[in-house]
Short mmCIF file of C-alpha atoms and ligand atoms in Angstrom, two decimals:
data_model
loop_
_atom_site.label_atom_id
_atom_site.label_comp_id
_atom_site.label_asym_id
_atom_site.label_seq_id
_atom_site.Cartn_x
_atom_site.Cartn_y
_atom_site.Cartn_z
CA MET A 1273 98.35 120.97 130.40
CA LEU A 1274 97.66 116.71 129.63
CA LYS A 1275 101.29 115.09 129.66
CA PHE A 1276 101.30 112.34 127.37
CA TYR A 1277 103.89 109.44 128.52
CA HIS A 1278 105.34 107.89 124.78
CA ALA A 1279 107.17 105.89 122.67
CA PRO A 1280 107.58 106.35 118.76
CA TRP A 1281 106.59 103.44 116.86
CA SER A 1282 104.93 101.44 120.07
CA ARG A 1283 101.32 100.58 121.65
CA SER A 1284 101.03 104.35 122.60
CA SER A 1285 101.17 105.42 119.23
CA SER A 1286 97.65 105.09 118.58
CA VAL A 1287 97.12 107.33 121.84
CA LEU A 1288 99.41 109.77 119.65
CA TRP A 1289 97.18 109.34 116.87
CA LEU A 1290 94.17 110.01 118.87
CA LEU A 1291 95.38 113.05 120.98
CA GLU A 1292 95.69 114.38 117.20
CA GLU A 1293 92.14 113.50 116.12
CA LEU A 1294 90.76 115.12 119.27
CA ALA A 1295 92.76 118.43 118.51
CA VAL A 1296 93.62 119.34 122.32
CA PRO A 1297 97.01 120.65 123.67
CA TYR A 1298 99.40 117.71 124.96
CA GLU A 1299 102.55 117.78 126.37
CA ILE A 1300 104.44 114.63 125.24
CA GLU A 1301 107.05 113.30 127.59
CA LEU A 1302 109.09 110.53 126.10
CA VAL A 1303 109.67 107.06 127.48
CA ASP A 1304 112.71 105.63 125.98
CA ILE A 1305 111.75 102.18 126.48
CA ARG A 1306 114.23 100.62 124.07
CA ALA A 1307 117.07 102.33 126.11
CA LYS A 1308 120.01 99.88 126.67
CA ASP A 1309 119.63 99.95 130.34
CA GLY A 1310 115.77 99.64 130.24
CA VAL A 1311 113.21 102.63 131.25
CA SER A 1312 113.81 104.49 134.02
CA GLU A 1313 113.16 103.18 137.28
CA ASP A 1314 111.17 107.05 138.49
CA TYR A 1315 108.58 106.00 135.68
CA ARG A 1316 107.37 103.29 137.57
CA LYS A 1317 105.43 106.17 139.68
CA ILE A 1318 103.62 106.94 136.43
CA GLN A 1319 103.09 103.68 135.09
CA PRO A 1320 103.47 100.09 137.52
CA ASN A 1321 105.04 98.16 134.65
CA LYS A 1322 107.01 101.51 133.34
CA LYS A 1323 105.33 100.59 130.23
CA VAL A 1324 103.91 103.39 127.72
CA PRO A 1325 101.55 104.91 127.31
CA ALA A 1326 100.08 106.60 129.68
CA ILE A 1327 98.92 110.15 130.59
CA VAL A 1328 98.24 112.74 133.54
CA HIS A 1329 95.26 115.08 133.23
CA ASP A 1330 93.64 117.43 135.63
CA GLY A 1331 96.46 116.05 138.15
CA LEU A 1332 95.32 112.22 137.62
CA VAL A 1333 97.10 109.21 136.15
CA VAL A 1334 95.41 106.99 133.85
CA THR A 1335 97.40 104.07 132.37
CA GLU A 1336 96.56 100.83 130.21
CA ARG A 1337 95.54 101.95 126.38
CA ALA A 1338 92.08 101.30 126.60
CA ALA A 1339 91.49 102.85 129.56
CA ILE A 1340 93.38 105.65 128.14
CA THR A 1341 91.43 105.97 124.75
CA ILE A 1342 87.64 105.60 126.64
CA TYR A 1343 88.98 108.01 129.22
CA LEU A 1344 90.42 110.49 126.40
CA ALA A 1345 87.14 110.38 124.15
CA ASP A 1346 84.93 110.58 126.86
CA ARG A 1347 86.52 113.74 128.42
CA PHE A 1348 86.71 115.30 125.17
CA ALA A 1349 83.46 114.54 123.86
CA GLU A 1350 83.04 117.57 121.51
CA ALA A 1351 85.21 115.10 119.43
CA LYS A 1352 82.14 112.92 118.60
CA LEU A 1353 84.91 110.06 118.60
CA ALA A 1354 82.89 108.18 121.31
CA PRO A 1355 79.15 107.17 121.19
CA ALA A 1356 76.94 108.03 124.09
CA VAL A 1357 76.64 105.70 126.93
CA ASP A 1358 73.14 105.32 125.80
CA HIS A 1359 73.68 105.46 122.16
CA PRO A 1360 73.33 101.71 120.04
CA ASP A 1361 76.55 102.20 119.01
CA ARG A 1362 78.71 102.27 122.53
CA ALA A 1363 78.25 98.14 122.79
CA ALA A 1364 80.08 97.31 119.31
CA TYR A 1365 82.27 100.66 120.53
CA LEU A 1366 83.26 99.07 124.03
CA THR A 1367 83.77 95.79 122.45
CA SER A 1368 85.81 96.91 119.77
CA LEU A 1369 88.27 98.57 121.64
CA VAL A 1370 88.99 96.76 124.96
CA TYR A 1371 88.60 93.80 122.66
CA CYS A 1372 92.06 95.26 121.08
CA ASP A 1373 94.19 94.77 124.15
CA SER A 1374 92.38 91.73 126.15
CA VAL A 1375 92.25 89.42 123.13
CA PHE A 1376 93.75 90.87 119.65
CA ASP A 1377 97.63 92.08 121.28
CA PRO A 1378 97.48 88.93 123.58
CA VAL A 1379 97.16 86.10 120.78
CA ILE A 1380 99.73 87.82 118.51
CA CYS A 1381 101.83 87.74 120.93
CA ALA A 1382 101.10 84.43 121.93
CA ASP A 1383 101.74 83.58 117.89
CA VAL A 1384 105.10 85.02 117.62
CA GLN A 1385 105.98 83.40 120.94
CA LYS A 1386 105.17 80.23 118.60
CA PHE A 1387 103.20 79.30 122.43
CA GLU A 1388 101.32 76.02 121.92
CA TYR A 1389 97.90 75.92 123.70
CA THR A 1390 94.24 75.48 123.65
CA SER A 1391 91.56 78.29 123.91
CA ASN A 1392 90.62 77.37 127.42
CA GLN A 1393 93.57 77.76 128.77
CA PHE A 1394 94.58 81.29 128.48
CA PRO A 1395 91.31 84.01 128.77
CA PHE A 1396 92.02 85.18 124.90
CA GLY A 1397 91.46 82.30 122.77
CA THR A 1398 92.84 81.19 120.13
CA PHE A 1399 94.31 83.07 116.95
CA ASP A 1400 91.89 81.85 114.83
CA ASP A 1401 89.07 83.05 116.34
CA MET A 1402 90.79 86.43 116.88
CA VAL A 1403 91.46 86.71 113.08
CA ALA A 1404 88.13 85.21 112.01
CA ASN A 1405 86.34 87.29 114.62
CA VAL A 1406 87.74 91.04 113.42
CA GLU A 1407 87.81 89.95 109.52
CA ARG A 1408 83.68 89.32 110.23
CA ARG A 1409 83.47 92.61 112.16
CA LEU A 1410 84.79 94.69 109.47
CA THR A 1411 82.88 92.58 106.50
CA ALA A 1412 79.75 93.62 108.46
CA GLN A 1413 80.70 97.25 108.89
CA PRO A 1414 83.32 99.47 107.74
CA PHE A 1415 84.37 100.74 111.10
CA ALA A 1416 85.20 99.15 114.63
CA ALA A 1417 82.12 100.46 116.14
CA GLY A 1418 79.50 100.46 113.13
CA ALA A 1419 79.28 103.29 110.52
CA HIS A 1420 81.00 105.84 111.94
CA PHE A 1421 85.13 106.32 112.79
CA THR A 1422 85.63 106.14 116.78
CA ALA A 1423 88.12 106.13 119.55
CA ALA A 1424 87.95 102.89 119.21
CA ASP A 1425 89.61 102.80 115.42
CA THR A 1426 92.62 104.17 116.68
CA GLN A 1427 93.43 101.66 118.75
CA LEU A 1428 92.12 98.57 116.44
CA ALA A 1429 93.67 99.90 112.65
CA SER A 1430 97.24 100.70 114.57
CA SER A 1431 96.54 97.00 115.83
CA ILE A 1432 96.38 95.34 112.33
CA GLY A 1433 98.83 98.22 110.39
CA TYR A 1434 101.26 97.04 112.95
CA THR A 1435 100.84 93.19 113.14
CA MET A 1436 100.26 93.13 109.80
CA ASN A 1437 102.51 95.51 107.82
CA PHE A 1438 105.32 95.60 110.09
CA MET A 1439 105.29 92.08 112.22
CA ASN A 1440 103.92 90.29 109.64
CA ALA A 1441 101.77 88.61 111.95
CA LEU A 1442 98.60 89.15 110.81
CA PRO A 1443 97.85 87.70 107.83
CA GLU A 1444 96.64 89.78 104.50
CA ARG A 1445 93.44 90.14 104.44
CA PRO A 1446 91.41 92.04 101.57
CA VAL A 1447 89.18 93.76 104.41
CA PHE A 1448 91.72 94.44 107.09
CA LYS A 1449 93.70 96.45 103.43
CA GLU A 1450 90.44 98.13 102.81
CA TYR A 1451 89.99 98.98 106.42
CA LEU A 1452 93.59 100.79 106.71
CA ALA A 1453 92.91 102.61 103.68
CA ARG A 1454 89.90 103.98 104.96
CA VAL A 1455 91.22 105.22 108.06
CA GLU A 1456 94.61 105.88 107.00
CA GLU A 1457 93.79 108.63 104.92
CA ARG A 1458 92.53 110.84 107.43
CA PRO A 1459 94.57 113.85 108.24
CA ALA A 1460 95.11 113.22 112.21
CA HIS A 1461 96.30 110.15 111.53
CA ARG A 1462 98.94 111.34 108.76
CA ARG A 1463 99.80 114.61 111.80
CA ALA A 1464 101.05 111.62 114.21
CA ALA A 1465 102.73 109.40 111.61
CA GLU A 1466 104.68 112.67 111.17
CA LYS A 1467 105.49 113.46 114.13
CA ASP A 1468 105.84 109.57 115.35
CA MET A 1469 108.75 110.00 112.52
CA ALA A 1470 110.27 112.72 113.83
CA LEU A 1471 110.25 111.82 117.55
CA ALA A 1472 112.08 108.09 116.75
CA ALA A 1473 114.56 110.33 114.69
CA THR A 1474 115.63 111.32 117.93
CA VAL A 1475 115.32 108.14 120.13
CA PRO A 1476 118.90 106.59 120.17
CA PHE A 1477 117.71 102.90 119.37
CA PHE A 1478 116.59 104.40 115.70
CA ALA A 1479 118.88 106.16 115.05
CA GLY A 1480 121.67 103.45 115.98
CA ALA A 1481 119.57 101.46 113.71
CA GLU A 1482 119.93 104.16 110.70
CA ALA A 1483 123.64 104.11 111.09
CA SER A 1484 124.21 100.52 110.80
CA SER A 1485 122.25 100.06 107.50
N1 GSH B 2850 99.17 96.54 129.11
C1 GSH B 2850 99.51 97.52 128.68
C2 GSH B 2850 100.65 96.95 127.67
C3 GSH B 2850 101.81 98.59 126.84
C4 GSH B 2850 103.03 97.80 126.15
O1 GSH B 2850 103.36 96.76 125.88
N2 GSH B 2850 103.81 98.45 125.71
C5 GSH B 2850 105.33 98.70 125.38
C6 GSH B 2850 105.26 99.33 124.27
S1 GSH B 2850 104.59 98.18 122.91
C7 GSH B 2850 106.24 99.12 126.84
O2 GSH B 2850 105.97 100.10 126.95
N3 GSH B 2850 107.29 98.19 126.59
C8 GSH B 2850 108.16 98.62 127.54
C9 GSH B 2850 108.68 97.60 128.19
O3 GSH B 2850 108.02 96.29 128.58
O4 GSH B 2850 110.04 97.45 128.91
C10 GSH B 2850 98.90 98.74 128.07
O5 GSH B 2850 97.62 98.28 127.57
O6 GSH B 2850 98.98 99.91 128.45
#
């Protein structure tokens, strides 16, 4: 059984969506990343920085969201969520997928933390360049890798949705909203969102927030 280390409403939620898209059996191991005393030290033997997501599949540990997404979509290739290695869409697929965690995510974090920097000081470049790039790509094509939904969309759409709708960190653009509308109507997305909502209700941090609101 594939074991999935997850925290609801976090970066691992895109992997939950992907698992629902792949329709493979999996078992969730909740990691309480919002625990008052921090994540249990035991978890470090799975994920060296004690972060989610992580998976264990056939006795192999995979960490880092981009690696997990690539691994799962390739291992469960029958779901057709990863262009084959010799398919022309593979280039845009890998580029978009890795971009989410190597550029999009750090750029947003730097902006939220009000870092002042120039593009050549960090490998991820500037906020304006990132927003312009994502906007340009989604104007040119309906999905992250081209004409078809792929595993790269579980990451890109999760990143856009969370940072634009919940963090208000990404500027609202019609093309981002249209893209989210396209992908979020997928049954697997709805199933994952419902599962995440139910899981969040079991997390003391969110239960406490509800009680005090
Ligand atoms: N580089 C990691 C980052 C994952 C990450 O930042 N996860 C956050 C959740 S959104 C986390 O586990 N935070 C808990 C902590 O830092 O203690 C990846 O891509 O998988």
